[in-house]
Short mmCIF file of C-alpha atoms in Angstrom, two decimals:
data_model
loop_
_atom_site.label_atom_id
_atom_site.label_comp_id
_atom_site.label_asym_id
_atom_site.label_seq_id
_atom_site.Cartn_x
_atom_site.Cartn_y
_atom_site.Cartn_z
CA MET U 15 -9.55 20.00 2.41
CA ILE U 16 -9.06 23.26 0.51
CA ASP U 17 -11.53 26.07 -0.05
CA ALA U 18 -12.58 27.72 -3.29
CA ALA U 19 -10.16 30.65 -2.93
CA MET U 20 -7.14 28.38 -2.47
CA ALA U 21 -8.27 26.19 -5.36
CA LYS U 22 -8.47 29.26 -7.62
CA ALA U 23 -4.96 30.33 -6.54
CA ILE U 24 -3.51 26.89 -7.30
CA GLU U 25 -5.18 26.88 -10.73
CA ASP U 26 -3.64 30.27 -11.54
CA GLN U 27 -0.21 28.99 -10.47
CA LEU U 28 -0.66 25.94 -12.66
CA TYR U 29 -1.44 27.96 -15.80
CA SER U 30 1.38 30.41 -15.05
CA LEU U 31 3.94 27.61 -14.69
CA GLN U 32 2.71 26.06 -17.92
CA ARG U 33 3.36 29.27 -19.85
CA GLN U 34 6.80 29.87 -18.28
CA GLN U 35 8.05 26.32 -18.81
CA VAL U 36 7.42 26.27 -22.56
CA ASP U 37 10.80 27.61 -23.75
CA ARG U 38 12.96 26.74 -20.74
CA ASN U 39 15.56 23.95 -20.58
CA ASN U 40 15.73 24.15 -16.79
CA PRO U 41 12.79 23.38 -14.49
CA ILE U 42 10.93 26.42 -13.17
CA SER U 43 10.75 26.71 -9.40
CA LEU U 44 7.45 25.66 -7.90
CA PRO U 45 5.57 27.78 -5.36
CA ARG U 46 5.53 24.87 -2.88
CA GLN U 47 7.14 21.44 -2.46
CA ASP U 48 3.80 19.60 -2.37
CA PHE U 49 2.53 21.31 -5.52
CA TRP U 50 1.35 18.17 -7.34
CA ILE U 51 -0.50 16.90 -4.27
CA GLU U 52 -2.33 20.23 -3.95
CA VAL U 53 -3.28 20.12 -7.63
CA ASN U 54 -4.72 16.67 -7.06
CA LYS U 55 -6.81 18.02 -4.18
CA VAL U 56 -8.19 20.75 -6.45
CA LEU U 57 -9.27 18.16 -9.00
CA ASN U 58 -10.94 16.04 -6.32
CA MET U 59 -12.83 19.07 -5.04
CA HIS U 60 -14.13 19.88 -8.52
CA GLU U 61 -15.08 16.23 -9.10
CA ASP U 62 -17.12 16.13 -5.88
CA LYS U 63 -18.82 19.37 -6.79
CA LEU U 64 -19.65 18.08 -10.28
CA ASN U 65 -21.17 14.88 -8.89
CA SER U 66 -23.33 16.91 -6.51
CA ILE U 67 -24.59 19.12 -9.37
CA LEU U 68 -25.41 16.12 -11.54
CA GLN U 69 -27.41 14.53 -8.74
CA ASN U 70 -29.37 17.67 -7.89
CA GLU U 71 -29.68 19.54 -11.20
CA GLY U 72 -28.73 17.03 -13.86
CA HIS U 73 -26.74 18.11 -16.93
CA SER U 74 -27.30 21.80 -16.43
CA GLN U 75 -25.23 24.67 -17.77
CA LYS U 76 -23.34 24.80 -14.47
CA ALA U 77 -22.33 21.14 -14.86
CA VAL U 78 -21.14 21.72 -18.44
CA THR U 79 -19.04 24.71 -17.36
CA LEU U 80 -17.45 22.80 -14.49
CA THR U 81 -16.71 19.85 -16.79
CA ARG U 82 -14.82 22.13 -19.20
CA ARG U 83 -12.92 23.62 -16.27
CA ILE U 84 -11.81 20.18 -15.10
CA SER U 85 -10.73 19.27 -18.65
CA ASN U 86 -8.61 22.42 -18.93
CA ILE U 87 -6.93 21.69 -15.59
CA ARG U 88 -6.09 18.14 -16.64
CA ARG U 89 -4.70 19.33 -19.97
CA ALA U 90 -2.48 21.86 -18.20
CA ILE U 91 -1.29 19.24 -15.69
CA ALA U 92 -0.28 16.81 -18.44
CA ASP U 93 1.52 19.49 -20.45
CA LEU U 94 3.39 20.93 -17.46
CA ALA U 95 4.41 17.53 -16.07
CA ARG U 96 5.69 16.38 -19.46
CA LYS U 97 7.81 19.51 -19.99
CA ARG U 98 9.18 19.51 -16.45
CA LEU U 99 10.23 15.86 -16.56
CA VAL U 100 11.97 16.49 -19.89
CA THR U 101 13.93 19.36 -18.32
CA PHE U 102 14.92 17.16 -15.36
CA LEU U 103 16.04 14.48 -17.79
CA HIS U 104 18.06 17.00 -19.82
CA HIS U 105 19.68 18.44 -16.71
CA THR U 106 20.59 15.02 -15.26
CA VAL U 107 22.00 13.61 -18.50
CA THR U 108 23.98 16.77 -19.26
CA SER U 109 25.53 16.90 -15.80
CA ASN U 110 26.46 13.19 -15.74
CA LEU U 111 27.47 12.53 -19.37
CA ARG U 112 29.87 15.28 -20.38
CA GLY U 113 31.53 15.08 -23.78
CA SER U 114 35.15 15.57 -22.62
CA ALA U 115 37.26 16.03 -19.55
CA THR U 116 37.40 19.81 -20.06
CA ASP U 117 33.65 20.37 -20.38
CA ALA U 118 32.43 22.94 -17.91
CA LYS U 119 28.98 23.13 -16.47
CA ALA U 120 28.38 26.49 -18.11
CA GLY U 121 24.72 27.44 -18.05
CA LEU U 122 23.85 24.38 -15.97
CA THR U 123 22.98 25.59 -12.50
CA PRO U 124 22.48 23.06 -9.71
CA ILE U 125 18.90 22.27 -8.81
CA ASP U 126 17.64 23.74 -5.55
CA TRP U 127 15.38 20.97 -4.31
CA THR U 128 13.80 23.21 -1.70
CA ARG U 129 11.94 24.87 -4.58
CA HIS U 130 10.77 21.73 -6.37
CA ASP U 131 8.40 18.89 -5.61
CA ASN U 132 9.75 15.95 -3.62
CA HIS U 133 8.39 13.47 -6.15
CA GLU U 134 10.38 15.20 -8.88
CA ARG U 135 13.51 14.69 -6.82
CA GLU U 136 12.77 10.97 -6.56
CA PHE U 137 12.40 10.89 -10.34
CA THR U 138 15.79 12.60 -10.79
CA ASP U 139 17.53 10.29 -8.32
CA GLY U 140 16.24 7.31 -10.28
CA LEU U 141 17.63 8.80 -13.49
CA LYS U 142 21.04 9.23 -11.86
CA GLN U 143 21.14 5.57 -10.91
CA LEU U 144 20.26 4.51 -14.45
CA ILE U 145 22.93 6.81 -15.93
CA LYS U 146 25.50 5.47 -13.47
CA LYS U 147 24.67 1.92 -14.54
CA PHE U 148 24.99 2.93 -18.19
CA ARG U 149 28.42 4.49 -17.57
CA MET U 150 29.68 1.33 -15.94
CA ASN U 151 28.31 -0.99 -18.64
CA VAL U 152 29.88 0.94 -21.55
CA ASN U 153 33.07 1.94 -19.68
CA TRP U 154 32.24 5.61 -20.17
CA ASP U 155 35.13 7.12 -18.20
CA GLU U 156 37.74 5.25 -20.23
CA MET U 157 36.13 6.34 -23.50
CA ILE U 158 35.96 10.00 -22.47
CA TYR U 159 39.09 10.47 -20.36
CA GLY U 160 41.29 7.90 -22.06
CA SER U 161 42.94 4.76 -20.78
CA GLY U 162 44.69 5.38 -17.47
CA ASN U 163 43.31 8.90 -17.08
CA ALA U 164 39.84 8.02 -15.85
CA PRO U 165 39.06 9.59 -12.47
CA ILE U 166 39.04 7.24 -9.53
CA ILE U 167 35.61 7.13 -7.95
CA PRO U 168 35.77 6.04 -4.31
CA VAL U 169 33.69 3.05 -3.23
CA VAL U 170 31.92 3.64 0.07
CA PRO U 171 29.59 1.44 2.17
CA ALA U 172 25.89 1.45 1.39
CA GLY U 173 24.00 4.15 3.29
CA THR U 174 26.81 6.72 3.20
CA THR U 175 25.50 10.31 3.17
CA GLN U 176 27.58 13.14 1.69
CA LEU U 177 27.99 16.51 3.37
CA ASP U 178 26.12 18.31 0.61
CA SER U 179 22.95 16.61 1.82
CA PHE U 180 23.09 18.78 4.95
CA VAL U 181 23.57 22.06 3.06
CA ALA U 182 20.43 23.92 2.02
CA LYS U 183 21.96 26.22 -0.63
CA PRO U 184 22.04 25.08 -4.28
CA GLY U 185 25.18 23.24 -5.31
CA GLY U 186 26.12 22.20 -1.80
CA LEU U 187 29.44 23.17 -0.26
CA THR U 188 31.29 23.84 -3.53
CA GLY U 189 28.41 25.05 -5.66
CA SER U 190 28.94 22.24 -8.20
CA GLY U 191 27.17 19.45 -6.41
CA PRO U 192 28.53 16.49 -4.45
CA PRO U 193 31.49 14.49 -5.82
CA PRO U 194 30.71 11.14 -7.43
CA ILE U 195 30.89 8.06 -5.23
CA GLU U 196 30.15 4.37 -5.70
CA LEU U 197 28.14 2.42 -3.15
CA GLU U 198 29.12 -1.11 -2.27
CA GLU U 199 26.73 -3.75 -3.54
CA ARG U 200 26.08 -6.52 -1.08
CA ALA U 201 26.17 -9.71 -3.09
CA GLU U 202 23.84 -12.39 -1.81
CA ARG U 203 25.49 -15.78 -1.95
CA ALA U 204 23.49 -18.91 -2.47
CA TYR U 205 23.37 -21.23 0.52
CA GLN U 206 25.57 -24.31 0.19
CA GLU U 207 25.20 -27.45 2.23
CA PRO U 208 28.26 -28.00 4.44
CA GLU U 209 30.42 -30.96 3.56
CA MET U 210 30.36 -33.64 6.27
CA ASP U 211 32.78 -36.51 6.60
CA GLU U 212 31.91 -39.89 8.10
CA GLU U 213 32.99 -38.90 11.61
CA ASP U 214 30.79 -35.79 11.63
CA ARG U 215 27.84 -37.78 10.35
CA ILE U 216 28.25 -40.44 13.08
CA ALA U 217 28.61 -37.74 15.74
CA LEU U 218 25.42 -36.10 14.53
CA MET U 219 23.56 -39.42 14.73
CA ASP U 220 24.86 -40.07 18.25
CA ALA U 221 23.60 -36.66 19.36
CA TYR U 222 19.99 -37.86 18.93
CA PRO U 223 19.92 -41.55 19.94
CA GLU U 224 16.13 -41.58 20.31
CA VAL U 225 15.79 -40.98 16.57
CA ASN U 226 17.98 -43.97 15.72
CA ASP U 227 15.76 -46.29 17.82
CA ILE U 228 12.77 -45.73 15.52
CA PRO U 229 12.80 -48.20 12.62
CA SER U 230 12.27 -46.70 9.22
CA GLU U 231 9.79 -47.75 6.54
CA PRO U 232 12.27 -49.88 4.54
CA TYR U 233 13.04 -51.81 7.75
CA PHE U 234 9.40 -52.95 8.11
CA GLN U 235 9.19 -53.92 4.46
CA HIS U 236 12.41 -55.93 4.75
CA ILE U 237 11.07 -57.90 7.74
CA GLU U 238 7.80 -58.64 5.94
CA GLN U 239 9.62 -59.92 2.86
CA GLU U 240 11.95 -62.23 4.82
CA SER U 241 9.19 -63.83 6.96
CA PRO U 242 5.92 -63.88 4.99
CA THR U 243 4.35 -66.44 7.37
CA ASN U 244 5.04 -64.44 10.53
CA ASN U 245 1.71 -63.70 12.17
CA VAL U 246 2.26 -59.91 12.46
CA ALA U 247 -0.55 -57.57 11.55
CA PRO U 248 0.18 -56.11 8.09
CA ARG U 249 1.02 -52.46 7.75
CA PRO U 250 -0.67 -50.54 4.93
CA MET U 251 1.61 -48.99 2.36
CA ASN U 252 0.88 -45.27 1.92
CA THR U 253 -2.80 -45.57 2.75
CA GLY U 254 -5.09 -43.47 4.89
CA VAL U 255 -5.53 -46.26 7.49
CA ALA U 256 -4.22 -45.37 10.95
CA TRP U 257 -1.21 -47.59 11.81
CA GLU U 258 -1.84 -47.05 15.51
CA LEU U 259 -4.91 -49.30 15.32
CA ALA U 260 -2.88 -52.31 14.17
CA PRO U 261 -1.93 -54.98 16.78
CA GLU U 262 1.48 -54.24 18.25
CA THR U 263 2.68 -57.85 18.53
CA SER U 264 1.60 -61.34 17.68
CA ASP U 265 1.71 -62.68 21.28
CA THR U 266 -2.07 -63.26 21.34
CA SER U 267 -2.02 -65.40 18.20
CA THR U 268 0.95 -67.40 19.51
CA GLU U 269 -0.87 -68.14 22.79
CA LYS U 270 -3.95 -69.29 20.87
CA MET U 271 -1.81 -71.68 18.83
CA ALA U 272 -0.26 -73.13 22.00
CA GLU U 273 -3.70 -73.66 23.58
CA ASN U 274 -4.96 -75.42 20.44
CA ASP U 275 -1.95 -77.76 20.48
CA GLU U 276 -2.62 -78.69 24.14
CA MET U 277 -6.28 -79.39 23.39
CA LYS U 278 -5.31 -81.67 20.53
CA GLU U 279 -2.95 -83.68 22.77
CA ASN U 280 -5.65 -84.15 25.47
CA LEU U 281 -8.31 -85.39 23.04
CA PRO U 282 -8.90 -89.15 22.73
CA ASN U 283 -7.36 -90.89 19.78
CA ASP U 284 -10.75 -91.71 18.29
CA THR U 285 -11.88 -88.08 18.42
CA ALA U 286 -11.59 -86.41 15.09
CA VAL U 287 -10.91 -82.72 14.80
CA ASN U 288 -12.81 -81.06 12.00
CA GLU U 289 -10.11 -79.03 10.31
CA PRO U 290 -9.97 -78.30 6.62
CA THR U 291 -7.07 -80.15 5.06
CA GLU U 292 -6.62 -77.31 2.58
CA GLN U 293 -5.64 -74.89 5.36
CA ILE U 294 -3.20 -77.39 6.90
CA ASP U 295 -1.47 -78.21 3.64
CA THR U 296 -1.36 -74.63 2.37
CA PRO U 297 1.69 -72.68 3.58
CA ALA U 298 -0.22 -69.41 3.41
CA ASN U 299 -2.57 -70.61 6.17
CA ILE U 300 0.11 -71.57 8.67
CA GLY U 301 -0.15 -69.37 11.78
CA LEU U 302 -3.69 -68.11 11.05
CA GLY U 303 -5.23 -69.96 13.96
CA ASN U 304 -7.31 -72.05 11.45
CA THR U 305 -9.92 -69.25 11.43
CA LEU U 306 -10.88 -66.86 8.65
CA THR U 307 -13.25 -63.94 8.96
CA ARG U 308 -15.52 -62.73 6.21
CA ILE U 309 -15.49 -58.91 5.83
CA ARG U 310 -16.91 -56.38 3.41
CA ILE U 311 -14.87 -53.30 2.37
CA ILE U 312 -16.69 -50.01 3.02
CA LEU U 313 -13.83 -47.59 2.26
CA SER U 314 -11.69 -47.95 -0.85
CA GLN U 315 -7.91 -47.63 -0.54
CA GLU U 316 -5.63 -46.33 -3.29
CA GLU U 317 -2.68 -48.58 -2.42
CA PRO U 318 -2.80 -52.36 -1.87
CA VAL U 319 -2.58 -53.85 1.61
CA LEU U 320 -0.05 -56.57 2.37
CA THR U 321 -1.51 -59.69 4.03
CA GLU U 322 -0.21 -63.16 4.74
CA GLU U 323 -1.47 -64.33 1.36
CA GLY U 324 0.02 -61.40 -0.53
CA GLU U 325 -1.14 -57.97 -1.59
CA ILE U 326 -4.85 -57.29 -2.00
CA ASN U 327 -6.68 -54.28 -3.36
CA LEU U 328 -9.42 -52.90 -1.13
CA GLN U 329 -12.34 -51.55 -3.14
CA GLU U 330 -15.68 -50.53 -1.67
CA GLY U 331 -18.19 -53.38 -1.81
CA ASP U 332 -15.61 -56.20 -2.15
CA VAL U 333 -15.85 -59.22 0.17
CA HIS U 334 -12.68 -60.91 1.46
CA MET U 335 -11.86 -63.88 3.69
CA LEU U 336 -8.97 -62.81 5.92
CA ASP U 337 -7.36 -63.97 9.14
CA VAL U 338 -8.77 -62.73 12.43
CA ASP U 339 -6.04 -60.21 13.21
CA THR U 340 -6.11 -58.57 9.80
CA ALA U 341 -9.91 -58.52 9.68
CA ASP U 342 -10.21 -57.02 13.17
CA TRP U 343 -7.61 -54.42 12.34
CA LEU U 344 -9.43 -53.31 9.16
CA ILE U 345 -12.77 -53.19 11.00
CA GLU U 346 -11.35 -51.07 13.83
CA ALA U 347 -9.76 -48.74 11.28
CA GLY U 348 -13.14 -48.13 9.66
CA VAL U 349 -12.12 -49.63 6.33
CA ALA U 350 -14.29 -52.75 6.52
CA GLU U 351 -17.23 -54.27 8.36
CA SER U 352 -18.06 -57.78 9.43
CA ALA U 353 -19.98 -59.79 6.82
CA ALA U 354 -20.50 -63.12 8.55
CA LEU U 355 -22.90 -65.55 6.80
#
């Protein structure tokens, strides 16, 4: 925070620099390296004071006077900054784009950055990089010095610091600034997948045998297509139903079939077994244990579910007659509920 006396001194320096910079091609030295930051603090102080006056006194004569003062400061800041940046641009372009090999830097004194704002130095460094890029794109050295006579600019690793950076006096060691250098550009190469032959691929598979023991999705689909009558609980295709709830094997259904066959053999010849002939004659009902369960779908599924009779679409509210294993599996998964008559 600055006081009123310091703010008045900074304002006087601002107006003085504005008058001196009008007819100069070189930037005028600043009274301090953080000059622009201090000017910003002065403006903030006046803004706070103006807000306080408006709250307490309203639009009084004091508020009008302070408003004009702030406007004059802003006008001086814009004018001074514009002229100074133009002089930095002129100095940088003149020192880096000379018209011939014999041009001397007459009247172009090196900039003493200890007497200028640090942000102005960042601006000038950015200009130098743009000019360097322009020289490379248009082949400036060959145009100016001639073919074969262009000076050789050494290429150094990125991050190299020249000795002039450690010298405080203007112009560095020689008085004419540091010599030109080129920094290496680290090219980023796109990642390429390594080429693997058959032996490397097999070796990579053998390194993780537990992964190879897990059947993939096409394997299950292939088994289901080859044996449509196998009494294995169907696996949903890309649905939200948990596969872990499905029966692991069909041993239970096989045991039930064997028990039914033994009961049929022990029955007398004149005892009739009430079995629907449609289920016996229909191939789709073989292995279902001669029992169907009536269920009602309570959760719609986007993809169809594969059953012994083919694919069926599960929509909320639909009623289906399915085998016991499939019906129990859907009920446990929360997709359906029992709808016995």
